[in-house]
CSV table of N, CA and C in Angstrom, one decimal:
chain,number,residue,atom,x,y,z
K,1,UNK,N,-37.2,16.1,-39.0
K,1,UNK,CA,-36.1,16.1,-40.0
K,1,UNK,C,-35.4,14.7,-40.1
K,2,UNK,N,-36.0,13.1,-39.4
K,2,UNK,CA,-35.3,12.3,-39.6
K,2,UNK,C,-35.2,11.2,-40.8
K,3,UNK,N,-36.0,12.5,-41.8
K,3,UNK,CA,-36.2,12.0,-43.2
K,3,UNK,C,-35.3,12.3,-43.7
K,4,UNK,N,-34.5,13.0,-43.4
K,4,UNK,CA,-33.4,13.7,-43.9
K,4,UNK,C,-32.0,12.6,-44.0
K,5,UNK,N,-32.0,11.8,-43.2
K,5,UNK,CA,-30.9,10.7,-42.4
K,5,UNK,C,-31.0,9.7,-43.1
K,6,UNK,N,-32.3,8.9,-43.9
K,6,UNK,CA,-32.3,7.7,-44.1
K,6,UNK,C,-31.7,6.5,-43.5
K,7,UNK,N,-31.3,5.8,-43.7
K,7,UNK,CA,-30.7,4.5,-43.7
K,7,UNK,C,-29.6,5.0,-42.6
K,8,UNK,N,-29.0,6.2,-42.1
K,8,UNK,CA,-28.2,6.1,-41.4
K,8,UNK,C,-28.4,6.9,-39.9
K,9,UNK,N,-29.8,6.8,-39.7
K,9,UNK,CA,-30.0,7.3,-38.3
K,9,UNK,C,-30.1,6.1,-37.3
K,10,UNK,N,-29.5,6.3,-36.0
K,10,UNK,CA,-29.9,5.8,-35.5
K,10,UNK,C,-30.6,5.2,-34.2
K,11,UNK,N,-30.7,4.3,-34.1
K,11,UNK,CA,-32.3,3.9,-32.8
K,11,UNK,C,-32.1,3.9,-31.7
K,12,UNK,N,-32.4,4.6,-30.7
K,12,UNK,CA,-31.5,4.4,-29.4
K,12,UNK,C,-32.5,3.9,-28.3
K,13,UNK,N,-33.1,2.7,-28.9
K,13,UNK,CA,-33.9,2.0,-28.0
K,13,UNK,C,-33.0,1.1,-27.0
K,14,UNK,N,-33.4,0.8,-25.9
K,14,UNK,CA,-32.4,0.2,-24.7
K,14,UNK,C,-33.2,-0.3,-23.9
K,15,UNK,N,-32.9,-1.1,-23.0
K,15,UNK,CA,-33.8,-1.8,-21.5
K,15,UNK,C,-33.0,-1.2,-20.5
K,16,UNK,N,-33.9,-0.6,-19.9
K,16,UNK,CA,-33.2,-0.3,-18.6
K,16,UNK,C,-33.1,-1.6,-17.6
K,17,UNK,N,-32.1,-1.4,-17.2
K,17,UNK,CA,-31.9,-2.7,-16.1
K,17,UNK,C,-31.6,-2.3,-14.6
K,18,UNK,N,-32.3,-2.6,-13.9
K,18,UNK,CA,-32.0,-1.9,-11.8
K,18,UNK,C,-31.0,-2.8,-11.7
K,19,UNK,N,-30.4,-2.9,-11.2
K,19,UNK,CA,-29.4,-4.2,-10.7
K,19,UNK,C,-29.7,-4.1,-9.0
K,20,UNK,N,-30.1,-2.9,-8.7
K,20,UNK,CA,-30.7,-3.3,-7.5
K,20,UNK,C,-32.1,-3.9,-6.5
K,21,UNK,N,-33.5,-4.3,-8.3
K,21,UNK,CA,-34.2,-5.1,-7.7
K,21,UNK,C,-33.4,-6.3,-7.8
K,22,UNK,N,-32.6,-7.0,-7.9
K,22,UNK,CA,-31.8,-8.3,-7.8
K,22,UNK,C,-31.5,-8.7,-6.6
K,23,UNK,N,-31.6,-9.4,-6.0
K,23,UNK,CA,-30.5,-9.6,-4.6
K,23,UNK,C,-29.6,-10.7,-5.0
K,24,UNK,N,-28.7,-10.5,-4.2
K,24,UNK,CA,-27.8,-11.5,-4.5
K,24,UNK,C,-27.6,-12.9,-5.2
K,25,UNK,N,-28.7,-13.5,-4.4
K,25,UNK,CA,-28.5,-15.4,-4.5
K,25,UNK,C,-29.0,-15.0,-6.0
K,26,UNK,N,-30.3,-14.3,-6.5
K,26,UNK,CA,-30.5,-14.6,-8.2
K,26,UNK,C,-29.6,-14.0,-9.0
K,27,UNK,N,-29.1,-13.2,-8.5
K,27,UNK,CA,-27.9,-12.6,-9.6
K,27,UNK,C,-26.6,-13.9,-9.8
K,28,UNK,N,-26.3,-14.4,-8.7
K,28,UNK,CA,-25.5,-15.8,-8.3
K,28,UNK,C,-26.5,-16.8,-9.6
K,29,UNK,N,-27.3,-17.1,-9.3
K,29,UNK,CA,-27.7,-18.4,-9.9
K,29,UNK,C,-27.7,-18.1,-11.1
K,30,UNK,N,-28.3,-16.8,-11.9
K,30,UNK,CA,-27.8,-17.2,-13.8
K,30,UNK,C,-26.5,-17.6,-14.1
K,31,UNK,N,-25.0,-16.8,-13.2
K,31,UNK,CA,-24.1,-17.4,-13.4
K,31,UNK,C,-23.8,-17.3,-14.8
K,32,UNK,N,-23.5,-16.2,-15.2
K,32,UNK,CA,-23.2,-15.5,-16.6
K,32,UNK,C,-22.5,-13.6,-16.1
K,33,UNK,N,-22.3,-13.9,-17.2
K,33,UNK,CA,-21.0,-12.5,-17.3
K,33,UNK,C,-22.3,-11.2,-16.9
K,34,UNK,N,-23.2,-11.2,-17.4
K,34,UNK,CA,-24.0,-9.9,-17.3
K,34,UNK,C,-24.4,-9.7,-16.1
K,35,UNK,N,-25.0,-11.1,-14.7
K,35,UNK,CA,-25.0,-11.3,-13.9
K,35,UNK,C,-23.8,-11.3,-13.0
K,36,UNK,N,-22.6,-11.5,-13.4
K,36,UNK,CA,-21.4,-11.7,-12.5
K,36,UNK,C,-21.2,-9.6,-11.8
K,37,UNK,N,-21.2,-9.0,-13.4
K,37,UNK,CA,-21.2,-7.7,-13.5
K,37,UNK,C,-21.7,-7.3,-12.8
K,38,UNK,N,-23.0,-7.4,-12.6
K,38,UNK,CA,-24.6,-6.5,-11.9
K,38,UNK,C,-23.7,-7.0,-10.4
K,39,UNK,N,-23.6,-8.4,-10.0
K,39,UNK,CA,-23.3,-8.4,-8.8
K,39,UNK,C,-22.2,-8.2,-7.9
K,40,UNK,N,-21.3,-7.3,-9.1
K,40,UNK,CA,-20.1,-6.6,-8.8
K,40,UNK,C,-20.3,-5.2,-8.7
K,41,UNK,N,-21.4,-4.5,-9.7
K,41,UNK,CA,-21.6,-3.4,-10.0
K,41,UNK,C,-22.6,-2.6,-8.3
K,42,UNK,N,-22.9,-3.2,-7.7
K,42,UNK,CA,-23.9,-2.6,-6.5
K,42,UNK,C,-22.9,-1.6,-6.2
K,43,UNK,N,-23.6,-0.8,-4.9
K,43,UNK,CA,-22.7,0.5,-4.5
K,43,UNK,C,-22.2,-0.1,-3.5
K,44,UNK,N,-20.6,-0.8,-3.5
K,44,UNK,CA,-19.6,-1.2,-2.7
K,44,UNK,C,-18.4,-0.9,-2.4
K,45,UNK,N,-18.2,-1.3,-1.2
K,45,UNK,CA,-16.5,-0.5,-1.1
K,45,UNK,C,-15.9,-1.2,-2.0
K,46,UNK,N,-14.7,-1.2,-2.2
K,46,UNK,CA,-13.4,-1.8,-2.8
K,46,UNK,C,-13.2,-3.6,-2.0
K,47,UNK,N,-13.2,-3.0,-0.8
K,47,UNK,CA,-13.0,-4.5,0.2
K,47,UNK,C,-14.1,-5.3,-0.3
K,48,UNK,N,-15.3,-4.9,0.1
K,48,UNK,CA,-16.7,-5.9,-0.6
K,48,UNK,C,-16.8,-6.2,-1.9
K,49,UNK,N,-16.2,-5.4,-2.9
K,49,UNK,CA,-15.7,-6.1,-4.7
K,49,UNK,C,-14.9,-7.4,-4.3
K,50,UNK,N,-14.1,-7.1,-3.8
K,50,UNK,CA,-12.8,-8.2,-3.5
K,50,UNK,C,-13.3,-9.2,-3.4
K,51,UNK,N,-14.3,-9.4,-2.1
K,51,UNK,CA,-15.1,-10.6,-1.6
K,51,UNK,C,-15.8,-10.8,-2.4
K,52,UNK,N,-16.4,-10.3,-3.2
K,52,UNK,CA,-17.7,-10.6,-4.2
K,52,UNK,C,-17.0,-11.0,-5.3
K,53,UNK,N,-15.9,-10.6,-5.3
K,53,UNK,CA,-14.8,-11.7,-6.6
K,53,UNK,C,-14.4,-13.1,-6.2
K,54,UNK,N,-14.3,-13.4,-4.8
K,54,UNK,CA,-14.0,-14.5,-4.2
K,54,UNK,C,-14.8,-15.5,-4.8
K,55,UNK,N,-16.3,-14.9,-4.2
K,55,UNK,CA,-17.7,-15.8,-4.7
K,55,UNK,C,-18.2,-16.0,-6.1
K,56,UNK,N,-17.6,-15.2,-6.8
K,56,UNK,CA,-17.7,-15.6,-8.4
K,56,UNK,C,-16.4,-16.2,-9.1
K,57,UNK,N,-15.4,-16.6,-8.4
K,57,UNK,CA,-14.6,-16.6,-8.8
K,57,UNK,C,-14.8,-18.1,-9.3
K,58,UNK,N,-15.5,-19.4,-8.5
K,58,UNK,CA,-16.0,-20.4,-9.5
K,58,UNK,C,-16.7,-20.2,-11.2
K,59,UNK,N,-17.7,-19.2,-10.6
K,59,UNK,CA,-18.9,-18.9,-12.1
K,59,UNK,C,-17.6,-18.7,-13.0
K,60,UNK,N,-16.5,-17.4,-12.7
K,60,UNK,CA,-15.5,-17.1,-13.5
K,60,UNK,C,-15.4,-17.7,-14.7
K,61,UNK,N,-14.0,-19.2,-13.4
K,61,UNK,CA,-13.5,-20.2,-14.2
K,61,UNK,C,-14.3,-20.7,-15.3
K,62,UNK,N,-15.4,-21.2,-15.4
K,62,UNK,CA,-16.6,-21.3,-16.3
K,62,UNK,C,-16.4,-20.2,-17.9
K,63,UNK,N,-16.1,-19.1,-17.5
K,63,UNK,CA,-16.8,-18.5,-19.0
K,63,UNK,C,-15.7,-18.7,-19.8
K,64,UNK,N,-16.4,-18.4,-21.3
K,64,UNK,CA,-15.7,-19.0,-22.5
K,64,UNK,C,-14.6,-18.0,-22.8
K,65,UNK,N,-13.8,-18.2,-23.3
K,65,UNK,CA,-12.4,-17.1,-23.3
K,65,UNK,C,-12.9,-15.6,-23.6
K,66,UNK,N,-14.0,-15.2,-24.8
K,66,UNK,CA,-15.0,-14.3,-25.2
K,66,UNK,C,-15.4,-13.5,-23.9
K,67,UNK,N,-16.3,-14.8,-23.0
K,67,UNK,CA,-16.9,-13.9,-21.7
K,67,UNK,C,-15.6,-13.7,-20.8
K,68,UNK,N,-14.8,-14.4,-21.0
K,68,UNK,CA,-14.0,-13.2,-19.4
K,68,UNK,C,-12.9,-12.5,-19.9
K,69,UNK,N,-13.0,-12.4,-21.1
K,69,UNK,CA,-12.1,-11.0,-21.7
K,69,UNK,C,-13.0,-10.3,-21.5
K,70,UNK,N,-14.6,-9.9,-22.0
K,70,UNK,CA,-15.3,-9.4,-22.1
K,70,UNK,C,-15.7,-8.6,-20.3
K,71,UNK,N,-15.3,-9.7,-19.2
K,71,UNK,CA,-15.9,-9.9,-17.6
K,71,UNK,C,-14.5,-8.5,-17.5
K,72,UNK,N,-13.3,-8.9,-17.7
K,72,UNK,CA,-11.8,-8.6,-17.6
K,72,UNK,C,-12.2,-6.8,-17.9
K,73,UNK,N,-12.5,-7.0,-18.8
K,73,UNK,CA,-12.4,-4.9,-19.3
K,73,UNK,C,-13.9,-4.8,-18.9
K,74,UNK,N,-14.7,-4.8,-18.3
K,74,UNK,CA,-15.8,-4.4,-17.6
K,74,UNK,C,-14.8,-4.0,-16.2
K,75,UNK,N,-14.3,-5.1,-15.3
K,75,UNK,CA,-13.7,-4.7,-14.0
K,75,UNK,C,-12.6,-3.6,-14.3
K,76,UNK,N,-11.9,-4.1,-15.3
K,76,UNK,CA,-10.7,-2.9,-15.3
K,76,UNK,C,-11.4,-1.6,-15.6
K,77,UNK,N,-12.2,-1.4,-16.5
K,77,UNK,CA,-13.4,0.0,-16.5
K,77,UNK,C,-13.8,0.4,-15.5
K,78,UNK,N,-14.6,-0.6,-15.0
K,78,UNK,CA,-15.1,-0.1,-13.7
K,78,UNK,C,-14.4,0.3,-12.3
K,79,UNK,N,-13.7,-0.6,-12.3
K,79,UNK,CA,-12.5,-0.1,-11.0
K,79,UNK,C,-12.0,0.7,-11.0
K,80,UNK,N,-10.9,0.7,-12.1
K,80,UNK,CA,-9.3,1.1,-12.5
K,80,UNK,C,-9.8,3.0,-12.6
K,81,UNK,N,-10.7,3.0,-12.9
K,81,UNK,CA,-11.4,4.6,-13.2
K,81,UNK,C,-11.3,5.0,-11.3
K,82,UNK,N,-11.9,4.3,-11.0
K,82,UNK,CA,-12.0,5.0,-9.6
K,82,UNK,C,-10.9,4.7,-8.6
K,83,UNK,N,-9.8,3.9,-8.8
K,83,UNK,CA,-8.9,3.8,-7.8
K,83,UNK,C,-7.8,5.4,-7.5
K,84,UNK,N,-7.1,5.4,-6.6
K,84,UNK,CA,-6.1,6.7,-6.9
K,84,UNK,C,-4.9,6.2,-7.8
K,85,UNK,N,-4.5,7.5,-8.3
K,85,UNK,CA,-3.6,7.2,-9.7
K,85,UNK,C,-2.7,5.9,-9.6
K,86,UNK,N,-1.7,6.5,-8.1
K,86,UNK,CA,-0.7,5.5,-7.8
K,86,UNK,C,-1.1,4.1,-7.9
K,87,UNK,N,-2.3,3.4,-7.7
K,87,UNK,CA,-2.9,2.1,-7.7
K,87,UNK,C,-3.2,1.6,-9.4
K,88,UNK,N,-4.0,2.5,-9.8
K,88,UNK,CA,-4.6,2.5,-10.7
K,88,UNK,C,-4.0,1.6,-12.3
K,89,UNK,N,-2.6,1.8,-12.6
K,89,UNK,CA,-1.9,0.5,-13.4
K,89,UNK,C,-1.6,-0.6,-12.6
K,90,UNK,N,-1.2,0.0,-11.3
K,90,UNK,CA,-1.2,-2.1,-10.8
K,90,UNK,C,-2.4,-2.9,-10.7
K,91,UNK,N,-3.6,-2.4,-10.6
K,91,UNK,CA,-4.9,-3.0,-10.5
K,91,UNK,C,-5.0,-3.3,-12.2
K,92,UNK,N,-4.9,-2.5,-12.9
K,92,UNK,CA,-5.5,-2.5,-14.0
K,92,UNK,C,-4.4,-3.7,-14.9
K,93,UNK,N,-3.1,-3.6,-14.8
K,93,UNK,CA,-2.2,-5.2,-14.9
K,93,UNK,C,-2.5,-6.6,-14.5
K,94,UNK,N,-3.2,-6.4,-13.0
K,94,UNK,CA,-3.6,-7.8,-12.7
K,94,UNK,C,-4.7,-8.1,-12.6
K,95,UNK,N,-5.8,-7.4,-12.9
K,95,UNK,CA,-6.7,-7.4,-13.8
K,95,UNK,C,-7.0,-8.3,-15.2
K,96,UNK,N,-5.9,-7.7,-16.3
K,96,UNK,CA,-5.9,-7.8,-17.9
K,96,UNK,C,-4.9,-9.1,-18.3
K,97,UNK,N,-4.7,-9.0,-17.2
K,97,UNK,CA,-3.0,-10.1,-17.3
K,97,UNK,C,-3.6,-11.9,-16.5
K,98,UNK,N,-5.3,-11.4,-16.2
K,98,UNK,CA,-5.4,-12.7,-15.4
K,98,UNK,C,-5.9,-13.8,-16.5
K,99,UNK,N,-6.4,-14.7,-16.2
K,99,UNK,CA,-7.1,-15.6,-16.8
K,99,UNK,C,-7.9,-16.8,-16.4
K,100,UNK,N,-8.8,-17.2,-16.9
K,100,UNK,CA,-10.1,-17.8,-16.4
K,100,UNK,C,-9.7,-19.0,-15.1
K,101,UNK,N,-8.0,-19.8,-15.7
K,101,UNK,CA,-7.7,-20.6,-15.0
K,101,UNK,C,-6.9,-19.9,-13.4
K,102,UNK,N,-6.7,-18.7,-13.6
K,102,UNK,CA,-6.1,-18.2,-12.3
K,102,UNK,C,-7.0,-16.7,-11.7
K,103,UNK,N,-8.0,-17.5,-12.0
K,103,UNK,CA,-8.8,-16.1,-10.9
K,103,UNK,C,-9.0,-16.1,-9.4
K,104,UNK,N,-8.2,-17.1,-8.9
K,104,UNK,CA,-8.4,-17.0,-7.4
K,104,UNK,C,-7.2,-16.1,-7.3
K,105,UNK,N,-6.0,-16.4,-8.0
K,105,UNK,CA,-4.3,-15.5,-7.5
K,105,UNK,C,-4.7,-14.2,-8.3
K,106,UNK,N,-5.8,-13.8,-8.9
K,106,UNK,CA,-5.8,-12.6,-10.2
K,106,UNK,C,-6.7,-11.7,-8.5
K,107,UNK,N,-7.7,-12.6,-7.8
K,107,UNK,CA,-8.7,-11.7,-7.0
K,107,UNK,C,-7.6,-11.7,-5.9
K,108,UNK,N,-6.8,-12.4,-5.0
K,108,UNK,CA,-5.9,-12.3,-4.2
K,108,UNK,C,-5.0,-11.3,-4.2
K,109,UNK,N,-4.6,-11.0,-5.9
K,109,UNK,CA,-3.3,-10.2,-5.9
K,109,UNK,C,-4.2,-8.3,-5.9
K,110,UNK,N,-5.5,-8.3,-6.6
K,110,UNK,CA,-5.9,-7.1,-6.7
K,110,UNK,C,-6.6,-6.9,-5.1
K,111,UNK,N,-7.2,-7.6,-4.1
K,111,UNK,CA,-7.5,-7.5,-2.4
K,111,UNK,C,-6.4,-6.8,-2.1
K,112,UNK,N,-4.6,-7.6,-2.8
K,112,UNK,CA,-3.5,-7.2,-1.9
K,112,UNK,C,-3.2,-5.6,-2.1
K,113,UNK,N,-3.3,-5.8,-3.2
K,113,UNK,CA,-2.9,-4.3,-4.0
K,113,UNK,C,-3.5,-3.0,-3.8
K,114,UNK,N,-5.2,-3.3,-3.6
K,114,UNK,CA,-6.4,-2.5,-3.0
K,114,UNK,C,-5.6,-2.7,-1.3
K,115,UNK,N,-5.5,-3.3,-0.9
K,115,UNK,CA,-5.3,-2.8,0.8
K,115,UNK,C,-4.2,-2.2,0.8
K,116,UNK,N,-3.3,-3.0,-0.1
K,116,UNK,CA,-1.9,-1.5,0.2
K,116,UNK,C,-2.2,-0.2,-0.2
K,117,UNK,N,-3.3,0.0,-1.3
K,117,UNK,CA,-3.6,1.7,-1.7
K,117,UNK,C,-4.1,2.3,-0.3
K,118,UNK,N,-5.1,1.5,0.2
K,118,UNK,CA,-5.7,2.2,1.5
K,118,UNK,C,-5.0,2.5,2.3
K,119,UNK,N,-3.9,1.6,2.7
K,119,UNK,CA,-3.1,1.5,3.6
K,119,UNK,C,-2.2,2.8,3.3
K,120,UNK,N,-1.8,3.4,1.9
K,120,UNK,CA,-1.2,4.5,2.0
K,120,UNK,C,-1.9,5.8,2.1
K,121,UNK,N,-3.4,5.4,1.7
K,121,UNK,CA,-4.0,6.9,1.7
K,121,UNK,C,-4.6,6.9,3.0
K,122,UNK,N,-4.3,6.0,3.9
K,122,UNK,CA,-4.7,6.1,5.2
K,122,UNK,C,-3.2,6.9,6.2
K,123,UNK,N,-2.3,6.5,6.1
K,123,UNK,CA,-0.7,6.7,6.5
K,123,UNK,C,-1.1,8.5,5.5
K,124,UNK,N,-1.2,8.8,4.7
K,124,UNK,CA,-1.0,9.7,4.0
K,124,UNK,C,-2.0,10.9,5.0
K,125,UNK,N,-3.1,10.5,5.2
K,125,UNK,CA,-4.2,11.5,5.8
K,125,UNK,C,-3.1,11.7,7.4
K,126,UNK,N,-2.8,10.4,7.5
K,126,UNK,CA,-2.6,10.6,9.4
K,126,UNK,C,-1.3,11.8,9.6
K,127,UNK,N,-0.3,11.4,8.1
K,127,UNK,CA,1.2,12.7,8.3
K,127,UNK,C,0.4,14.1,8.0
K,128,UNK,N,-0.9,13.9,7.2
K,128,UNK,CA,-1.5,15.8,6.7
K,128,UNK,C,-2.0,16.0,8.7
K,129,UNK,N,-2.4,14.9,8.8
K,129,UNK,CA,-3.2,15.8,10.6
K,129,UNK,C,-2.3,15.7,11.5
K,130,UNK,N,-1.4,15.2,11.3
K,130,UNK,CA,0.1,15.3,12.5
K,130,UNK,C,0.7,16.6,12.0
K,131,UNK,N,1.1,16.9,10.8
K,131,UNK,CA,1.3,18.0,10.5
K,131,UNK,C,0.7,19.0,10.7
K,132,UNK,N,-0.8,19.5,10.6
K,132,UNK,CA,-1.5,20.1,11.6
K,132,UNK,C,-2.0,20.0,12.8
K,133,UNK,N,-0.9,19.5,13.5
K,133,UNK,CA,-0.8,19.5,14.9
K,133,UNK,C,-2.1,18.6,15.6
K,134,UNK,N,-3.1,17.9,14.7
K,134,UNK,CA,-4.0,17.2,15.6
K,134,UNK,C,-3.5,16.1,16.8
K,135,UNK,N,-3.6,15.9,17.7
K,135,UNK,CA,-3.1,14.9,18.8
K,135,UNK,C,-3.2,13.4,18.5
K,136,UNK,N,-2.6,12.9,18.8
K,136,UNK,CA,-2.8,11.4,18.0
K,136,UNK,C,-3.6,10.2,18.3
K,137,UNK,N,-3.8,10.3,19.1
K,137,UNK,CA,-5.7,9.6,19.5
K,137,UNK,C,-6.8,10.2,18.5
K,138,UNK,N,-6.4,11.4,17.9
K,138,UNK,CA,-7.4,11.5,17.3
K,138,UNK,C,-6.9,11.3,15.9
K,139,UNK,N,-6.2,11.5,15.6
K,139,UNK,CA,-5.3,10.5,14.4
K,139,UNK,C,-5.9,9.3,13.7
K,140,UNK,N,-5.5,8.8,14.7
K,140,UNK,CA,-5.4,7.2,15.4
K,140,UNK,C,-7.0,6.7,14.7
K,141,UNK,N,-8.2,7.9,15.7
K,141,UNK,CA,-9.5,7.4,14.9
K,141,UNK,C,-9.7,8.1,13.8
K,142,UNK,N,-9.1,9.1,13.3
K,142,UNK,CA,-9.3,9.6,11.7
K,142,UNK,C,-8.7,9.0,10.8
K,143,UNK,N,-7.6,8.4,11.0
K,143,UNK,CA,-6.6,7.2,9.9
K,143,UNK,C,-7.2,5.8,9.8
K,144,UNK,N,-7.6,5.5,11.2
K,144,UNK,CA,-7.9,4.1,11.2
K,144,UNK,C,-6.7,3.4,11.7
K,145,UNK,N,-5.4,3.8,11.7
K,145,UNK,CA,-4.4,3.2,11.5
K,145,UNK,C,-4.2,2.9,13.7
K,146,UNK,N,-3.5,2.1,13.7
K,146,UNK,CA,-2.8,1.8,14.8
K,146,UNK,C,-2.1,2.7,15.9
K,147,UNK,N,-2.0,3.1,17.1
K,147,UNK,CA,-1.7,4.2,17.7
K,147,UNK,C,0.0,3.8,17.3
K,148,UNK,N,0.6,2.8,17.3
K,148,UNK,CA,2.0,2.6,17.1
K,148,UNK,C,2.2,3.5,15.7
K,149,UNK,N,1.2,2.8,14.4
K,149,UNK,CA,1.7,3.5,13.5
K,149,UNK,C,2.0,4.7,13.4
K,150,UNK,N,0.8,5.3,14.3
K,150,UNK,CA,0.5,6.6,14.8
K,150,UNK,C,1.7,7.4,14.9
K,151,UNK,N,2.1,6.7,16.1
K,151,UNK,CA,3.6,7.3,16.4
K,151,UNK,C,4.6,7.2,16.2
K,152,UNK,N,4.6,5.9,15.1
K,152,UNK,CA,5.9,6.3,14.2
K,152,UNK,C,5.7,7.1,12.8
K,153,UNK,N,4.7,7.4,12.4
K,153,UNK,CA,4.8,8.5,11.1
K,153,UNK,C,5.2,9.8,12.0
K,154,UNK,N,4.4,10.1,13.4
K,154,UNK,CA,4.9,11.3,14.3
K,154,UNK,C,6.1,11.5,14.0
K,155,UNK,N,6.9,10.4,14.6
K,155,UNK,CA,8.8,10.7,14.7
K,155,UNK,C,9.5,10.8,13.7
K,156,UNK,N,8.6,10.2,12.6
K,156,UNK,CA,9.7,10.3,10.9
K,156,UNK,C,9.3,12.0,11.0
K,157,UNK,N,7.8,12.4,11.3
K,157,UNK,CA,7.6,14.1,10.7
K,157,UNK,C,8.5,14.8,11.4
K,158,UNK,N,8.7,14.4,13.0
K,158,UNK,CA,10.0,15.2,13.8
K,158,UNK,C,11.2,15.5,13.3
K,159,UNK,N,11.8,14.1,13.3
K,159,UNK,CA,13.0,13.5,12.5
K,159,UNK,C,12.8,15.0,11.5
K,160,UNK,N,11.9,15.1,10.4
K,160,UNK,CA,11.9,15.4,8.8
K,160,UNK,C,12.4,17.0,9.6
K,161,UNK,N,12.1,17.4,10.5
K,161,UNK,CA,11.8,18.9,10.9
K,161,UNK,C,13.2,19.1,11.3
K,162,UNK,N,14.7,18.2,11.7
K,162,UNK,CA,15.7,18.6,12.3
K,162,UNK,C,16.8,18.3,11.4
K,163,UNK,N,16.5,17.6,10.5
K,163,UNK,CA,17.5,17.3,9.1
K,163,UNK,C,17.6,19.2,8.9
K,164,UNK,N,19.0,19.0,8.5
K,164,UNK,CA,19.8,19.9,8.2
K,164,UNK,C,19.7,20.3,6.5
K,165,UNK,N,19.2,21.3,6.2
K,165,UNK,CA,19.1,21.1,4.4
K,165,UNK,C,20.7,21.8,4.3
K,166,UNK,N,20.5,21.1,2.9
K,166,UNK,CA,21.6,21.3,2.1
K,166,UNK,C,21.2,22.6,1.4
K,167,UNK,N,22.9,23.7,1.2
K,167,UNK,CA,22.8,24.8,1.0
K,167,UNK,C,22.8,24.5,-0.8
């Protein structure tokens, strides 16, 4: 029936692209926005984006105002979708707000921003298993976090249990 459509159907021909036959150094050497992407886009933590923004952050400086507007709302898409909410507009501000001449303080300030989200959904997991009475050595290796921090989210949860509520 695509006789029916004329002139307004249309073609959904495409290239598929692996980004995982690429390894690194050739994705590095085109040194272009579609390459910067692919070598951002592999299956990485948040920490390993960071770094991998470090190492493009020369190519960056390089593209034409077009390509890192263009580079700019690819990362904020691709990130900003998967951060947790609370993160999710601060990443996506210093992100949109950077520019070609400050992408070393644009990748520094989103590293800072990403470690403080961790840092709370890590603190956040350790008060859910204190609160379920888990022991805090094992905290300690379920959070990641420090036996000190350990035991001071312990004493704020104690603390929270002998405050007197208001009638």
């Amino acid at each position: 029936v695509f006789e029916q459509f004329g002139d307004h159907l249309l073609d959904f021909r495409y290239v598929l692209f692996d980004v995982h036959r690429y390894n690194d150094p050739e994705l590095l050497e085109d040194a272009n926005v579609i390459a910067s992407v692919f070598f951002l886009d592999k299956r990485i933590t948040f920490t390993e984006a960071v770094s991998r923004l470090h190492i493009l952050a020369d190519i960056v400086k390089e593209f034409s105002p077009n390509e890192f507007r263009w580079f700019k709302r690819w990362v904020n898409y691709s990130w900003a979708s998967r951060l947790p909410e609370g993160i999710r507009e601060k990443v996506s501000n210093i992100v949109l707000a950077g520019t070609p001449q400050e992408v070393e303080k644009m990748v520094s300030n989103l590293g800072l921003a990403i470690e403080d989200a961790f840092k709370e959904v890590r603190k956040e997991t350790a008060r859910a298993a204190l609160r379920k009475g888990y022991p805090v050595d094992d905290v300690v290796d379920i959070a990641g976090l420090s036996r000190e921090t350990v035991l001071r989210l312990k004493r704020d949860i104690e603390q929270e249990r002998f405050v007197p509520q208001a009638r």
